[in-house]
PDB file of C-alpha atoms in Angstrom:
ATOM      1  CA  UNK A 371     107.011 118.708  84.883  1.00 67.00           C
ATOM      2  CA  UNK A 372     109.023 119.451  87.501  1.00 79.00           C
ATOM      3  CA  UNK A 373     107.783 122.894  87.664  1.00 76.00           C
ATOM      4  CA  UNK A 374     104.071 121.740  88.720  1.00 82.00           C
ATOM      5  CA  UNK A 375     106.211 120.061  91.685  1.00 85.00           C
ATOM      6  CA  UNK A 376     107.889 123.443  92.489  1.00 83.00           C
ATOM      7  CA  UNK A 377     104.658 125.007  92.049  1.00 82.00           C
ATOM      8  CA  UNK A 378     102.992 122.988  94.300  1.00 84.00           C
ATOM      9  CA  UNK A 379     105.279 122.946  97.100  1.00 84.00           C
ATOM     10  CA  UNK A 380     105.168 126.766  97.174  1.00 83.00           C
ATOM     11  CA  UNK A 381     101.230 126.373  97.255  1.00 83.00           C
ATOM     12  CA  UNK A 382     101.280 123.587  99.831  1.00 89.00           C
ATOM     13  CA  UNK A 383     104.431 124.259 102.009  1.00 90.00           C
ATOM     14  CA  UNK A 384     102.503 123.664 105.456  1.00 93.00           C
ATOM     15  CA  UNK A 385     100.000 121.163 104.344  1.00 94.00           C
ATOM     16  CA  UNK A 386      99.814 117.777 103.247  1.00 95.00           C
ATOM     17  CA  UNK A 387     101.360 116.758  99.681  1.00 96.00           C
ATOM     18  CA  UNK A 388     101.707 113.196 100.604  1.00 97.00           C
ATOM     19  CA  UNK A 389      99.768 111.013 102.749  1.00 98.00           C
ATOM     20  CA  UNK A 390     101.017 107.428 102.857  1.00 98.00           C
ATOM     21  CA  UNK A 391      98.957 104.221 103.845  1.00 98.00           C
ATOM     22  CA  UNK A 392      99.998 100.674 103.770  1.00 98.00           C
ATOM     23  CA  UNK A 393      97.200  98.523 104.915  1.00 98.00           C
ATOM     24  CA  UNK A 394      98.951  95.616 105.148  1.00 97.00           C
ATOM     25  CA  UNK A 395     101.374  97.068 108.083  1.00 96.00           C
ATOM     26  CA  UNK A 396      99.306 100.174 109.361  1.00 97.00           C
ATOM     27  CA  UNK A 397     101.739 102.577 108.443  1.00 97.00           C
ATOM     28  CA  UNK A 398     100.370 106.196 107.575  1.00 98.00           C
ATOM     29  CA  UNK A 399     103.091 108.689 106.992  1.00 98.00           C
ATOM     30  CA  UNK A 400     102.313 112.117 106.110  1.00 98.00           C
ATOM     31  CA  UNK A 401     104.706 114.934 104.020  1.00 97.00           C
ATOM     32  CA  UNK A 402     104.107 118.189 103.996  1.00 96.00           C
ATOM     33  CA  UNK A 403     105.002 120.689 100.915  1.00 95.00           C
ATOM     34  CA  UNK A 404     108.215 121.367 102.612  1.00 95.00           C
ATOM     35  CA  UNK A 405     108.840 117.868 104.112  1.00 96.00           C
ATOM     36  CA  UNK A 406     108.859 116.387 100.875  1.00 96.00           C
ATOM     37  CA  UNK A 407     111.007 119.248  99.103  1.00 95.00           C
ATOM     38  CA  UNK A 408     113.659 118.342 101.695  1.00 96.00           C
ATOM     39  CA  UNK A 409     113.718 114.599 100.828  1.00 97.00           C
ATOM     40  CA  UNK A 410     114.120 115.837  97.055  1.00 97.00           C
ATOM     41  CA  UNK A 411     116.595 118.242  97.654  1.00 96.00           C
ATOM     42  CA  UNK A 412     118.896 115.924  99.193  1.00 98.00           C
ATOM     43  CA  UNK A 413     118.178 113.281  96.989  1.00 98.00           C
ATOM     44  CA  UNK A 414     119.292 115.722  94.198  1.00 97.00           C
ATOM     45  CA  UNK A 415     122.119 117.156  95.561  1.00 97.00           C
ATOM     46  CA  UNK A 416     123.033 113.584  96.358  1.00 98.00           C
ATOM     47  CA  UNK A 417     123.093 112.731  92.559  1.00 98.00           C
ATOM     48  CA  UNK A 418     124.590 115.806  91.564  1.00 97.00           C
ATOM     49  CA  UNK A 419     127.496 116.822  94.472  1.00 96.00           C
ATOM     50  CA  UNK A 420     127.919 112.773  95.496  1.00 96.00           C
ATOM     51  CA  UNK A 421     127.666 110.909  91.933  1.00 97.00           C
ATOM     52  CA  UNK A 422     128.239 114.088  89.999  1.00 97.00           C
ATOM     53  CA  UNK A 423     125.438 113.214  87.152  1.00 97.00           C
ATOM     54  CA  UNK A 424     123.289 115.579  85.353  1.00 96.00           C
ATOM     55  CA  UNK A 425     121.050 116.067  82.347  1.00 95.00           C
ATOM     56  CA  UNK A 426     121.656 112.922  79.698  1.00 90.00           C
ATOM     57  CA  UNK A 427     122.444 110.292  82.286  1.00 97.00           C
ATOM     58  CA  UNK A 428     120.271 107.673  83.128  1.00 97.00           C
ATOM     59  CA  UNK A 429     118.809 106.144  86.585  1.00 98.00           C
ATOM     60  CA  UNK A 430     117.052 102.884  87.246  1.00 97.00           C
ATOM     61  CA  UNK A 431     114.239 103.253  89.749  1.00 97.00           C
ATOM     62  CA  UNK A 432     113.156  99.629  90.582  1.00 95.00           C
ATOM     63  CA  UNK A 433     110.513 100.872  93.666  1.00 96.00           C
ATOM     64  CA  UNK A 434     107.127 100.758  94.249  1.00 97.00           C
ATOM     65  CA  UNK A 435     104.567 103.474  94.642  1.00 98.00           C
ATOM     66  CA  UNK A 436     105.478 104.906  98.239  1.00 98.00           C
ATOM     67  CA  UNK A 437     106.475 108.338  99.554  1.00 98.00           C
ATOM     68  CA  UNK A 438     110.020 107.383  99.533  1.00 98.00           C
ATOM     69  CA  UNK A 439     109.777 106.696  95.567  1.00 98.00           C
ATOM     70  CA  UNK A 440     108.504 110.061  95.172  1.00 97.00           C
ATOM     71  CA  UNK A 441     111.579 111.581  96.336  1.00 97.00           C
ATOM     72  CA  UNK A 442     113.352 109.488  94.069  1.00 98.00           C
ATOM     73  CA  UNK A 443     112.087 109.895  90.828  1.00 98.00           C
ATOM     74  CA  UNK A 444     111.138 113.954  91.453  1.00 97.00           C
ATOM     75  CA  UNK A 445     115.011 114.132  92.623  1.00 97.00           C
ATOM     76  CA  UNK A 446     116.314 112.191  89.413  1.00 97.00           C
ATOM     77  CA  UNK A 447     113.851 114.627  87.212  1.00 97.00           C
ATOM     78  CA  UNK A 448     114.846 117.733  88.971  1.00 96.00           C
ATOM     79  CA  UNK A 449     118.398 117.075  87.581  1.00 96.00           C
ATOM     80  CA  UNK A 450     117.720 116.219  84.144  1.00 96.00           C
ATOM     81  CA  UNK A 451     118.099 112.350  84.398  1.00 97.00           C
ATOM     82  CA  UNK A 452     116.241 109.864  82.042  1.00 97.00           C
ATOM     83  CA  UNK A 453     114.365 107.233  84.739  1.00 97.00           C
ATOM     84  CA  UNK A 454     114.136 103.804  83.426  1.00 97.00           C
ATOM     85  CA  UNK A 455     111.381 102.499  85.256  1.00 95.00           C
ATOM     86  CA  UNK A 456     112.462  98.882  83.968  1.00 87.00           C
ATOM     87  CA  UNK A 457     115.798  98.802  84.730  1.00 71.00           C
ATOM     88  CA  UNK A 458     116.310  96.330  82.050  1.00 77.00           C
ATOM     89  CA  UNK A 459     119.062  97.962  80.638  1.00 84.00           C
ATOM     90  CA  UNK A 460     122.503  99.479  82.688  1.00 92.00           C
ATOM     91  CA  UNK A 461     122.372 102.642  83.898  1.00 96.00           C
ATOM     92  CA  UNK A 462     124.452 105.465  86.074  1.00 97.00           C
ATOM     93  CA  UNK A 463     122.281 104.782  89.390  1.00 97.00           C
ATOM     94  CA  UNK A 464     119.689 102.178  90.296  1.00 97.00           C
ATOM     95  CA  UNK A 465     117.249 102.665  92.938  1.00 97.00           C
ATOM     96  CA  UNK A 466     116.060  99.476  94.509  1.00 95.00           C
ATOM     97  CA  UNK A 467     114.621  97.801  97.647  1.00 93.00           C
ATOM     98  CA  UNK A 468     115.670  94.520  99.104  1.00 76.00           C
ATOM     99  CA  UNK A 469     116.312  92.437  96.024  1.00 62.00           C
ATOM    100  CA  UNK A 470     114.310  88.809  95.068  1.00 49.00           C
ATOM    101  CA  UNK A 471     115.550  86.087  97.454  1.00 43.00           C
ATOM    102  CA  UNK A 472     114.410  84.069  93.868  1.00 39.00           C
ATOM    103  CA  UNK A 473     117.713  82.624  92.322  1.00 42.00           C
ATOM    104  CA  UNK A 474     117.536  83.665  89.272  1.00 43.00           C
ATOM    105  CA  UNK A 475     116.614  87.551  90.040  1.00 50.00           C
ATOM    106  CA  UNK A 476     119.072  89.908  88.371  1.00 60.00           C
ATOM    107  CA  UNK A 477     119.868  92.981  89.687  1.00 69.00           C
ATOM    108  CA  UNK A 478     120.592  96.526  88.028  1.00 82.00           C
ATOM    109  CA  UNK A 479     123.194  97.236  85.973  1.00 90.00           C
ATOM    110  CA  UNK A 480     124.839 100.797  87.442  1.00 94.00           C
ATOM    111  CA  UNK A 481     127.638 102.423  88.574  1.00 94.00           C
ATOM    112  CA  UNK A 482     125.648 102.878  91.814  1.00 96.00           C
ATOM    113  CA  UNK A 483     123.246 101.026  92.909  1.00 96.00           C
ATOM    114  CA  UNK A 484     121.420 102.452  96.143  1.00 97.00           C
ATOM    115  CA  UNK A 485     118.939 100.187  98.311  1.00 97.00           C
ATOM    116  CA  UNK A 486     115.832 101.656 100.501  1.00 97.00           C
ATOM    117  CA  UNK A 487     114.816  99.685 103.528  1.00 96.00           C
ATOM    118  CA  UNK A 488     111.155 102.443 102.623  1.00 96.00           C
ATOM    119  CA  UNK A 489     111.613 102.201 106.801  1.00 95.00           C
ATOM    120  CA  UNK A 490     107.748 103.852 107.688  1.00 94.00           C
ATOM    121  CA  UNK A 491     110.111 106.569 110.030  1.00 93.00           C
ATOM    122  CA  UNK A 492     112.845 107.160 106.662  1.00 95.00           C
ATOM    123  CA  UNK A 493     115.261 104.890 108.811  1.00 96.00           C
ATOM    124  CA  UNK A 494     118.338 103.291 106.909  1.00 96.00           C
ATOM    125  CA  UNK A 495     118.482  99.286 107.020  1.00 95.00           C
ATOM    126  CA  UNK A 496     119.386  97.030 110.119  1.00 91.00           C
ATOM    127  CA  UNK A 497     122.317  95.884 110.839  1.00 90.00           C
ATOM    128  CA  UNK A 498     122.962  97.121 106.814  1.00 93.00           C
ATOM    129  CA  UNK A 499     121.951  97.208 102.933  1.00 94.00           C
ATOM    130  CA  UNK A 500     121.623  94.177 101.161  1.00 92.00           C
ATOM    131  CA  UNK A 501     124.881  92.635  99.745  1.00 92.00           C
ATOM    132  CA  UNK A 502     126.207  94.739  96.617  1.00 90.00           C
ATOM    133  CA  UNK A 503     124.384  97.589  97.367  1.00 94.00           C
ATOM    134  CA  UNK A 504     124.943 101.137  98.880  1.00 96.00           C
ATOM    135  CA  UNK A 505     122.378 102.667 101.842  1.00 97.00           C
ATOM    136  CA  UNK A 506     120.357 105.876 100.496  1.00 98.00           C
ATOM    137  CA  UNK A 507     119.214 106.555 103.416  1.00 98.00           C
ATOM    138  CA  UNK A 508     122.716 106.964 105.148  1.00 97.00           C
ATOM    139  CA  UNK A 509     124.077 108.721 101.647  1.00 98.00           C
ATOM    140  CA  UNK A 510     121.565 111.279 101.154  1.00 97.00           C
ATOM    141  CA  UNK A 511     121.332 112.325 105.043  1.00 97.00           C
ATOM    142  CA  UNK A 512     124.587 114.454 104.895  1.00 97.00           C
ATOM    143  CA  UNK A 513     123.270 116.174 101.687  1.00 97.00           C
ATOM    144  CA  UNK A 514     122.070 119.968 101.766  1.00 96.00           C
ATOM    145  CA  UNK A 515     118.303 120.084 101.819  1.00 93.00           C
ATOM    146  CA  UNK A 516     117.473 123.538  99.622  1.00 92.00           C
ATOM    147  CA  UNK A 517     116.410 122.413  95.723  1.00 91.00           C
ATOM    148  CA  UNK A 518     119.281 123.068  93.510  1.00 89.00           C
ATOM    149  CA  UNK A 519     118.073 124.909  90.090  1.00 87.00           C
ATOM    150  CA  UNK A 520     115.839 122.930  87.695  1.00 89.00           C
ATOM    151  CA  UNK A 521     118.369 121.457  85.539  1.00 90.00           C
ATOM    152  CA  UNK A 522     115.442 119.494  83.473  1.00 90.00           C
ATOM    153  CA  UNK A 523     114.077 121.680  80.456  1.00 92.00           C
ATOM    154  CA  UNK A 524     110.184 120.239  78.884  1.00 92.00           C
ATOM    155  CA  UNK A 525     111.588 118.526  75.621  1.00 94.00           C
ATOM    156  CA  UNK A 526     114.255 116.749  77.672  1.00 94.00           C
ATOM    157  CA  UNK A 527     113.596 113.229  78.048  1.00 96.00           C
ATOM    158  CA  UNK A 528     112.199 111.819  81.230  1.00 96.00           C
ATOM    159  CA  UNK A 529     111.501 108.343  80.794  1.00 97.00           C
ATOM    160  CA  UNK A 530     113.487 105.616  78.812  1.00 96.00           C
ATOM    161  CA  UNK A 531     111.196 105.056  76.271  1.00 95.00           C
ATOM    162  CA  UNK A 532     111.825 107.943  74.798  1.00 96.00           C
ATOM    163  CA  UNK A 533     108.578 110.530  76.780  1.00 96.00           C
ATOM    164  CA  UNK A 534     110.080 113.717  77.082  1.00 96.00           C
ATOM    165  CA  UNK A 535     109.104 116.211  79.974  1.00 95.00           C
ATOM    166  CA  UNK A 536     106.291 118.342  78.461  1.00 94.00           C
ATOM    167  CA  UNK A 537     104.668 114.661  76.749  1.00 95.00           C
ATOM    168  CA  UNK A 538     104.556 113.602  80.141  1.00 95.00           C
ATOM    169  CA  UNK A 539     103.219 116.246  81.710  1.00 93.00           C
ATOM    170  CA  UNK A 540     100.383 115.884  79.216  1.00 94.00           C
ATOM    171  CA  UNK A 541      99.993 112.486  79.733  1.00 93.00           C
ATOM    172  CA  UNK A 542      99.102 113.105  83.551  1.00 93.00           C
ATOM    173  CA  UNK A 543      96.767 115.660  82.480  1.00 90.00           C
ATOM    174  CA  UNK A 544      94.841 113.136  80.143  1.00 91.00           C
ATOM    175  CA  UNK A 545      94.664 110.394  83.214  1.00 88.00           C
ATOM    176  CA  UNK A 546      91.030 112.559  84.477  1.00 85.00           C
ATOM    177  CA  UNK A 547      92.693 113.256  88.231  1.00 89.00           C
ATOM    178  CA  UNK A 548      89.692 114.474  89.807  1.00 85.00           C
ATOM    179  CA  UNK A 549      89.446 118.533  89.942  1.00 81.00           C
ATOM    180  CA  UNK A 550      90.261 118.591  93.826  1.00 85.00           C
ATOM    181  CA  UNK A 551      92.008 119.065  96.795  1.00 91.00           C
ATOM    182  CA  UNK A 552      93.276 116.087  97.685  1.00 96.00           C
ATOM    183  CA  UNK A 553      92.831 112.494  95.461  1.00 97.00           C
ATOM    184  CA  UNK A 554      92.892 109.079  96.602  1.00 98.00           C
ATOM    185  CA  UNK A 555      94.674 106.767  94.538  1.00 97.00           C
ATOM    186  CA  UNK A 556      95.038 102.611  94.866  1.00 98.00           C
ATOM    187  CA  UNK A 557      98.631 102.216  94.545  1.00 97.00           C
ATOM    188  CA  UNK A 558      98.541  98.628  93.672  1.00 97.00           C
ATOM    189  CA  UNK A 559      95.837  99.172  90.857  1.00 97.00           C
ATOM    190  CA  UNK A 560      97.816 102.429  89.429  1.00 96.00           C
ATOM    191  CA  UNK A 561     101.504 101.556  90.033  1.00 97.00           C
ATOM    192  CA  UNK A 562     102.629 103.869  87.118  1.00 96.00           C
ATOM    193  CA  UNK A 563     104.090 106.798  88.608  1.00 97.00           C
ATOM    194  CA  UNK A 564     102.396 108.939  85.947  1.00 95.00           C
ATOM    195  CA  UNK A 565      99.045 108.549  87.483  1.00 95.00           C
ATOM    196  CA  UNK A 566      99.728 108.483  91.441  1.00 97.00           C
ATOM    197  CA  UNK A 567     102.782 111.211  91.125  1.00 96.00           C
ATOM    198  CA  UNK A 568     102.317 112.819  88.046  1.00 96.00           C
ATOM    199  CA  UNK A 569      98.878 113.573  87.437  1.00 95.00           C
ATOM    200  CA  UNK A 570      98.357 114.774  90.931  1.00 94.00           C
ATOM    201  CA  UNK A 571     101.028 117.446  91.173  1.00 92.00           C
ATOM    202  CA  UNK A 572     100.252 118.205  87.396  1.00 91.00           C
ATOM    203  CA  UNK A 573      96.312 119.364  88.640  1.00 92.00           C
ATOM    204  CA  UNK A 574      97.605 120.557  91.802  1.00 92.00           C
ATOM    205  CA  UNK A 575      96.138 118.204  94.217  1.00 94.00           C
ATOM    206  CA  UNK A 576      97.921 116.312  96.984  1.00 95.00           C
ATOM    207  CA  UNK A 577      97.739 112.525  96.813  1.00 97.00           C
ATOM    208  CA  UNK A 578      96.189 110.301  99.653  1.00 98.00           C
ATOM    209  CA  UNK A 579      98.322 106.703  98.219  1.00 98.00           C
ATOM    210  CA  UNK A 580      97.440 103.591  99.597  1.00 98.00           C
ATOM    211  CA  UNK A 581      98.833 100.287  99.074  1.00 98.00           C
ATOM    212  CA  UNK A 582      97.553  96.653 100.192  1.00 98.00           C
ATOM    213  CA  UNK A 583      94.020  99.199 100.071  1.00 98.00           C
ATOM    214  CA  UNK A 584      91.877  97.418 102.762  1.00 97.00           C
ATOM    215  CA  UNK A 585      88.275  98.103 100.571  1.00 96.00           C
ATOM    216  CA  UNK A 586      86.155  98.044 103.936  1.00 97.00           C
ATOM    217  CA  UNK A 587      88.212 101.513 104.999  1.00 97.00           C
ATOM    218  CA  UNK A 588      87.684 103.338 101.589  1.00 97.00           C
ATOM    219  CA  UNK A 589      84.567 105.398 102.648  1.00 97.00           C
ATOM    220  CA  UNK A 590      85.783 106.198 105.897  1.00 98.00           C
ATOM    221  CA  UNK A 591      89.478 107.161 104.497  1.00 98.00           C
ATOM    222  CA  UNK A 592      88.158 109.134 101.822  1.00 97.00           C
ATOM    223  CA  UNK A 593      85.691 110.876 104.521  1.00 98.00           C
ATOM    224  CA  UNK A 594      88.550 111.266 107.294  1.00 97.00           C
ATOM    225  CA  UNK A 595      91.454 112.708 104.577  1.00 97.00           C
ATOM    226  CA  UNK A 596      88.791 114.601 102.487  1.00 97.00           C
ATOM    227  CA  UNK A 597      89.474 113.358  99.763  1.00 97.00           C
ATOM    228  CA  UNK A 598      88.289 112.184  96.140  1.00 96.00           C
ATOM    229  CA  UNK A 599      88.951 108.895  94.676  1.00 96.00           C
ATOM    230  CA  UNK A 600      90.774 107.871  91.388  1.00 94.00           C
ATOM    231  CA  UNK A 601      89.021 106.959  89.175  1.00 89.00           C
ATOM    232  CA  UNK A 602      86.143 108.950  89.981  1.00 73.00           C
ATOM    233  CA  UNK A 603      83.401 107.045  91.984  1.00 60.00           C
ATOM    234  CA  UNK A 604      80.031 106.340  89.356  1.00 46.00           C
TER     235      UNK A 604
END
């Protein structure tokens, strides 16, 4: 799976892979092939020369569907980890944004657990990270931005529940990402990674992802990014 992302950023280097909306705040935030290879690089080599993990170890990743997330998960992949997308059970690293103010909210079990402020600019929190947690932001900075190798191989297991690379490559494939350029997809109606990161980079399109989707911009969105929507308009 990782491959297609590989693939893709060769294909894409200088144009769009990500485009980001949040209707709820305005932001729009825009990665290039190349821009988003250099937040999975570091995120990588951050797992690999900070944390020193690799292929068989395991990594929470308690985000939503955002630009930032993508970095994540492709960076956990890229080295062979197993993403619990739960994080139900303990782990080596645990990716997670502020936590519940709710009293009874539990956090992730890991060794590490890193918090992202998902700043619109890829800015680290103010004044600091929430309580018991560790800044990504500040941790992957110093990190060296060219991929490493592929460490992941297709019948090594991606997900917790047991999905392995090349069954989860197929599953994106089966999700009917329209044949196109680019592909609009509602974030907070598809929150499975499969379908709005997956399935994208597995047909080779770049992803226009909106959350909070404001329905009265649709048609002009999808006119202004050229794109096609997800599920396929009837």
């Amino acid at each position: 799976m990782v491959h297609a992302f590989t693939a893709l950023v060769d294909a894409r280097r200088d144009r769009p892979l990500i485009t980001y909306y949040d209707d709820a705040t305005g932001e729009r935030t825009e990665l290039s092939g190349a821009t988003l290879a250099n937040w999975v690089a570091k995120t990588a080599n951050l797992l690999v020369d900070g944390l020193g993990l690799g292929p068989g170890q395991t990594a929470a990743v308690r985000l939503p569907p955002h630009w930032q997330t993508a970095a994540v998960l492709l960076g956990c992949w890229l080295v062979g980890l197993t993403v619990d997308l739960t994080g139900d059970g303990r782990t080596d690293v645990a990716f997670v944004t502020a936590p519940s103010s709710a009293p009874d909210a539990a956090g992730p079990e890991a060794d590490e657990v890193y918090a992202l402020a998902l700043d619109p600019l890829g800015q680290p929190f103010r004044p600091g990270p929430p309580p018991g947690t560790t800044d990504f932001i500040v941790e992957m900075r110093p990190h060296g931005d060219r991929l490493p190798p592929v460490a992941a191989t297709p019948d090594q297991v991606a997900l917790a529940d047991g999905t392995r690379h090349r069954a989860l490559l197929e599953q994106a494939r089966r999700s009917s990402i329209p044949t196109a350029e680019r592909v609009l997809i509602d974030a907070d109606t598809h929150p499975d990674p499969v379908v709005w990161l997956v399935a994208p980079l597995a047909a080779g399109a770049s992803v226009v992802l909106c959350r909070h989707l404001d329905p009265t911009r649709l048609s002009a969105r999808l006119a202004t990014e050229r794109a096609e929507p997800f599920p396929a308009a009837a």
